[in-house]
mmCIF file with all atom_site columns, C-alpha atoms in Angstrom:
data_model
loop_
_atom_site.group_PDB
_atom_site.id
_atom_site.type_symbol
_atom_site.label_atom_id
_atom_site.label_alt_id
_atom_site.label_comp_id
_atom_site.label_asym_id
_atom_site.label_entity_id
_atom_site.label_seq_id
_atom_site.pdbx_PDB_ins_code
_atom_site.Cartn_x
_atom_site.Cartn_y
_atom_site.Cartn_z
_atom_site.occupancy
_atom_site.B_iso_or_equiv
_atom_site.pdbx_formal_charge
_atom_site.auth_seq_id
_atom_site.auth_comp_id
_atom_site.auth_asym_id
_atom_site.auth_atom_id
_atom_site.pdbx_PDB_model_num
ATOM 1  C CA . UNK W 1 1  ? 0.071   0.116  -0.088  1.00 0.00 ? 1  UNK W CA 1
ATOM 2  C CA . UNK W 1 2  ? 1.255   3.650  -0.723  1.00 0.00 ? 2  UNK W CA 1
ATOM 3  C CA . UNK W 1 3  ? -0.288  6.856  0.638   1.00 0.00 ? 3  UNK W CA 1
ATOM 4  C CA . UNK W 1 4  ? 0.660   9.882  -1.506  1.00 0.00 ? 4  UNK W CA 1
ATOM 5  C CA . UNK W 1 5  ? 0.413   13.378 0.861   1.00 0.00 ? 5  UNK W CA 1
ATOM 6  C CA . UNK W 1 6  ? 0.240   17.057 -0.928  1.00 0.00 ? 6  UNK W CA 1
ATOM 7  C CA . UNK W 1 7  ? 0.700   20.351 0.687   1.00 0.00 ? 7  UNK W CA 1
ATOM 8  C CA . UNK W 1 8  ? -0.505  22.780 -1.427  1.00 0.00 ? 8  UNK W CA 1
ATOM 9  C CA . UNK W 1 9  ? 0.251   27.009 -0.712  1.00 0.00 ? 9  UNK W CA 1
ATOM 10 C CA . UNK W 1 10 ? -2.192  29.361 -2.146  1.00 0.00 ? 10 UNK W CA 1
ATOM 11 C CA . UNK W 1 11 ? -2.264  32.978 -2.309  1.00 0.00 ? 11 UNK W CA 1
ATOM 12 C CA . UNK W 1 12 ? -5.888  34.406 -2.574  1.00 0.00 ? 12 UNK W CA 1
ATOM 13 C CA . UNK W 1 13 ? -5.275  38.116 -3.762  1.00 0.00 ? 13 UNK W CA 1
ATOM 14 C CA . UNK W 1 14 ? -9.293  39.286 -3.812  1.00 0.00 ? 14 UNK W CA 1
ATOM 15 C CA . UNK W 1 15 ? -10.237 38.025 -0.570  1.00 0.00 ? 15 UNK W CA 1
ATOM 16 C CA . UNK W 1 16 ? -10.621 40.254 2.034   1.00 0.00 ? 16 UNK W CA 1
ATOM 17 C CA . UNK W 1 17 ? -11.797 39.040 4.659   1.00 0.00 ? 17 UNK W CA 1
ATOM 18 C CA . UNK W 1 18 ? -11.897 34.978 6.368   1.00 0.00 ? 18 UNK W CA 1
ATOM 19 C CA . UNK W 1 19 ? -15.432 34.368 5.661   1.00 0.00 ? 19 UNK W CA 1
ATOM 20 C CA . UNK W 1 20 ? -14.498 35.046 2.148   1.00 0.00 ? 20 UNK W CA 1
ATOM 21 C CA . UNK W 1 21 ? -11.529 32.678 2.594   1.00 0.00 ? 21 UNK W CA 1
ATOM 22 C CA . UNK W 1 22 ? -13.645 30.252 3.704   1.00 0.00 ? 22 UNK W CA 1
ATOM 23 C CA . UNK W 1 23 ? -15.695 30.151 1.164   1.00 0.00 ? 23 UNK W CA 1
ATOM 24 C CA . UNK W 1 24 ? -13.480 29.767 -1.591  1.00 0.00 ? 24 UNK W CA 1
ATOM 25 C CA . UNK W 1 25 ? -11.782 26.827 0.974   1.00 0.00 ? 25 UNK W CA 1
ATOM 26 C CA . UNK W 1 26 ? -15.187 25.006 0.916   1.00 0.00 ? 26 UNK W CA 1
ATOM 27 C CA . UNK W 1 27 ? -15.413 25.632 -2.914  1.00 0.00 ? 27 UNK W CA 1
ATOM 28 C CA . UNK W 1 28 ? -12.443 24.059 -3.731  1.00 0.00 ? 28 UNK W CA 1
ATOM 29 C CA . UNK W 1 29 ? -12.178 21.289 -1.117  1.00 0.00 ? 29 UNK W CA 1
ATOM 30 C CA . UNK W 1 30 ? -15.484 19.800 -2.236  1.00 0.00 ? 30 UNK W CA 1
ATOM 31 C CA . UNK W 1 31 ? -15.011 20.205 -6.150  1.00 0.00 ? 31 UNK W CA 1
ATOM 32 C CA . UNK W 1 32 ? -11.344 18.369 -5.315  1.00 0.00 ? 32 UNK W CA 1
ATOM 33 C CA . UNK W 1 33 ? -13.307 15.432 -3.435  1.00 0.00 ? 33 UNK W CA 1
ATOM 34 C CA . UNK W 1 34 ? -15.772 15.179 -5.885  1.00 0.00 ? 34 UNK W CA 1
ATOM 35 C CA . UNK W 1 35 ? -13.377 15.017 -8.754  1.00 0.00 ? 35 UNK W CA 1
ATOM 36 C CA . UNK W 1 36 ? -10.353 12.740 -7.684  1.00 0.00 ? 36 UNK W CA 1
ATOM 37 C CA . UNK W 1 37 ? -11.809 10.876 -4.664  1.00 0.00 ? 37 UNK W CA 1
ATOM 38 C CA . UNK W 1 38 ? -9.331  12.259 -1.948  1.00 0.00 ? 38 UNK W CA 1
ATOM 39 C CA . UNK W 1 39 ? -9.192  13.550 1.456   1.00 0.00 ? 39 UNK W CA 1
ATOM 40 C CA . UNK W 1 40 ? -8.758  17.331 1.651   1.00 0.00 ? 40 UNK W CA 1
ATOM 41 C CA . UNK W 1 41 ? -8.660  19.411 4.335   1.00 0.00 ? 41 UNK W CA 1
ATOM 42 C CA . UNK W 1 42 ? -6.955  22.774 5.225   1.00 0.00 ? 42 UNK W CA 1
ATOM 43 C CA . UNK W 1 43 ? -4.275  22.276 7.241   1.00 0.00 ? 43 UNK W CA 1
ATOM 44 C CA . UNK W 1 44 ? -2.466  25.667 7.956   1.00 0.00 ? 44 UNK W CA 1
ATOM 45 C CA . UNK W 1 45 ? -2.824  29.188 7.735   1.00 0.00 ? 45 UNK W CA 1
ATOM 46 C CA . UNK W 1 46 ? -6.496  29.565 9.325   1.00 0.00 ? 46 UNK W CA 1
ATOM 47 C CA . UNK W 1 47 ? -6.157  33.109 10.534  1.00 0.00 ? 47 UNK W CA 1
ATOM 48 C CA . UNK W 1 48 ? -4.333  34.708 7.752   1.00 0.00 ? 48 UNK W CA 1
ATOM 49 C CA . UNK W 1 49 ? -7.440  35.854 5.184   1.00 0.00 ? 49 UNK W CA 1
ATOM 50 C CA . UNK W 1 50 ? -5.194  35.825 2.011   1.00 0.00 ? 50 UNK W CA 1
ATOM 51 C CA . UNK W 1 51 ? -3.270  32.461 2.344   1.00 0.00 ? 51 UNK W CA 1
ATOM 52 C CA . UNK W 1 52 ? -4.496  28.867 1.891   1.00 0.00 ? 52 UNK W CA 1
ATOM 53 C CA . UNK W 1 53 ? -3.120  25.667 2.809   1.00 0.00 ? 53 UNK W CA 1
ATOM 54 C CA . UNK W 1 54 ? -4.333  22.182 1.969   1.00 0.00 ? 54 UNK W CA 1
ATOM 55 C CA . UNK W 1 55 ? -3.609  19.134 2.953   1.00 0.00 ? 55 UNK W CA 1
ATOM 56 C CA . UNK W 1 56 ? -4.598  16.381 -0.002  1.00 0.00 ? 56 UNK W CA 1
ATOM 57 C CA . UNK W 1 57 ? -4.106  12.685 0.590   1.00 0.00 ? 57 UNK W CA 1
ATOM 58 C CA . UNK W 1 58 ? -4.731  9.780  -1.409  1.00 0.00 ? 58 UNK W CA 1
ATOM 59 C CA . UNK W 1 59 ? -4.035  5.760  -1.189  1.00 0.00 ? 59 UNK W CA 1
ATOM 60 C CA . UNK W 1 60 ? -3.102  3.499  -3.819  1.00 0.00 ? 60 UNK W CA 1
ATOM 61 C CA . UNK W 1 61 ? -1.217  -0.069 -4.686  1.00 0.00 ? 61 UNK W CA 1
ATOM 62 C CA . UNK W 1 62 ? 0.753   1.924  -7.077  1.00 0.00 ? 62 UNK W CA 1
ATOM 63 C CA . UNK W 1 63 ? 3.238   4.383  -6.017  1.00 0.00 ? 63 UNK W CA 1
ATOM 64 C CA . UNK W 1 64 ? 3.190   6.500  -9.582  1.00 0.00 ? 64 UNK W CA 1
ATOM 65 C CA . UNK W 1 65 ? -0.841  6.083  -9.478  1.00 0.00 ? 65 UNK W CA 1
ATOM 66 C CA . UNK W 1 66 ? -0.683  7.630  -6.308  1.00 0.00 ? 66 UNK W CA 1
ATOM 67 C CA . UNK W 1 67 ? 1.653   10.532 -7.692  1.00 0.00 ? 67 UNK W CA 1
ATOM 68 C CA . UNK W 1 68 ? -0.267  10.805 -10.802 1.00 0.00 ? 68 UNK W CA 1
ATOM 69 C CA . UNK W 1 69 ? -3.510  11.466 -8.824  1.00 0.00 ? 69 UNK W CA 1
ATOM 70 C CA . UNK W 1 70 ? -1.867  14.427 -6.789  1.00 0.00 ? 70 UNK W CA 1
ATOM 71 C CA . UNK W 1 71 ? -0.135  15.918 -9.770  1.00 0.00 ? 71 UNK W CA 1
ATOM 72 C CA . UNK W 1 72 ? -3.394  16.081 -11.436 1.00 0.00 ? 72 UNK W CA 1
ATOM 73 C CA . UNK W 1 73 ? -5.013  17.743 -8.164  1.00 0.00 ? 73 UNK W CA 1
ATOM 74 C CA . UNK W 1 74 ? -2.117  20.664 -8.472  1.00 0.00 ? 74 UNK W CA 1
ATOM 75 C CA . UNK W 1 75 ? -3.255  20.808 -12.134 1.00 0.00 ? 75 UNK W CA 1
ATOM 76 C CA . UNK W 1 76 ? -6.540  21.241 -11.704 1.00 0.00 ? 76 UNK W CA 1
ATOM 77 C CA . UNK W 1 77 ? -6.306  23.391 -9.078  1.00 0.00 ? 77 UNK W CA 1
ATOM 78 C CA . UNK W 1 78 ? -4.196  25.806 -11.375 1.00 0.00 ? 78 UNK W CA 1
ATOM 79 C CA . UNK W 1 79 ? -6.585  25.291 -14.234 1.00 0.00 ? 79 UNK W CA 1
ATOM 80 C CA . UNK W 1 80 ? -10.035 26.029 -12.259 1.00 0.00 ? 80 UNK W CA 1
ATOM 81 C CA . UNK W 1 81 ? -9.453  28.881 -10.206 1.00 0.00 ? 81 UNK W CA 1
ATOM 82 C CA . UNK W 1 82 ? -7.269  31.307 -11.822 1.00 0.00 ? 82 UNK W CA 1
ATOM 83 C CA . UNK W 1 83 ? -8.327  34.200 -9.657  1.00 0.00 ? 83 UNK W CA 1
ATOM 84 C CA . UNK W 1 84 ? -5.956  31.700 -7.098  1.00 0.00 ? 84 UNK W CA 1
ATOM 85 C CA . UNK W 1 85 ? -1.656  31.835 -7.094  1.00 0.00 ? 85 UNK W CA 1
ATOM 86 C CA . UNK W 1 86 ? -0.050  28.352 -6.339  1.00 0.00 ? 86 UNK W CA 1
ATOM 87 C CA . UNK W 1 87 ? 2.617   29.869 -4.043  1.00 0.00 ? 87 UNK W CA 1
ATOM 88 C CA . UNK W 1 88 ? 4.416   26.272 -3.471  1.00 0.00 ? 88 UNK W CA 1
ATOM 89 C CA . UNK W 1 89 ? 3.408   22.289 -3.069  1.00 0.00 ? 89 UNK W CA 1
ATOM 90 C CA . UNK W 1 90 ? 4.983   19.419 -1.829  1.00 0.00 ? 90 UNK W CA 1
ATOM 91 C CA . UNK W 1 91 ? 4.311   15.797 -2.450  1.00 0.00 ? 91 UNK W CA 1
ATOM 92 C CA . UNK W 1 92 ? 5.142   12.934 -0.747  1.00 0.00 ? 92 UNK W CA 1
ATOM 93 C CA . UNK W 1 93 ? 4.817   9.033  -1.342  1.00 0.00 ? 93 UNK W CA 1
ATOM 94 C CA . UNK W 1 94 ? 5.054   6.750  2.086   1.00 0.00 ? 94 UNK W CA 1
ATOM 95 C CA . UNK W 1 95 ? 5.706   3.192  0.817   1.00 0.00 ? 95 UNK W CA 1
ATOM 96 C CA . UNK W 1 96 ? 4.747   0.020  2.302   1.00 0.00 ? 96 UNK W CA 1
ATOM 97 C CA . UNK W 1 97 ? 2.416   0.536  5.163   1.00 0.00 ? 97 UNK W CA 1
#
């Protein structure tokens, strides 16, 4: 079994409040869950209204498949939300669990 974990940091330039950030966060996380069948959660920067950090996790029996799924999620975020800027992302594949 292989576990793929990805941490994506986003900049939200048009957001003026935590309410606006949470609206974007809820919308984005539900769209990612529905599209890719992965676990998604806001994992950091909860009090900063122009930063959003998402943790994404998937389980697979093939490490390359887990890596491909996470790469597709990052591409989806970049393509679907042009108003957001991906600052950084890091991917880790945990094998042999």
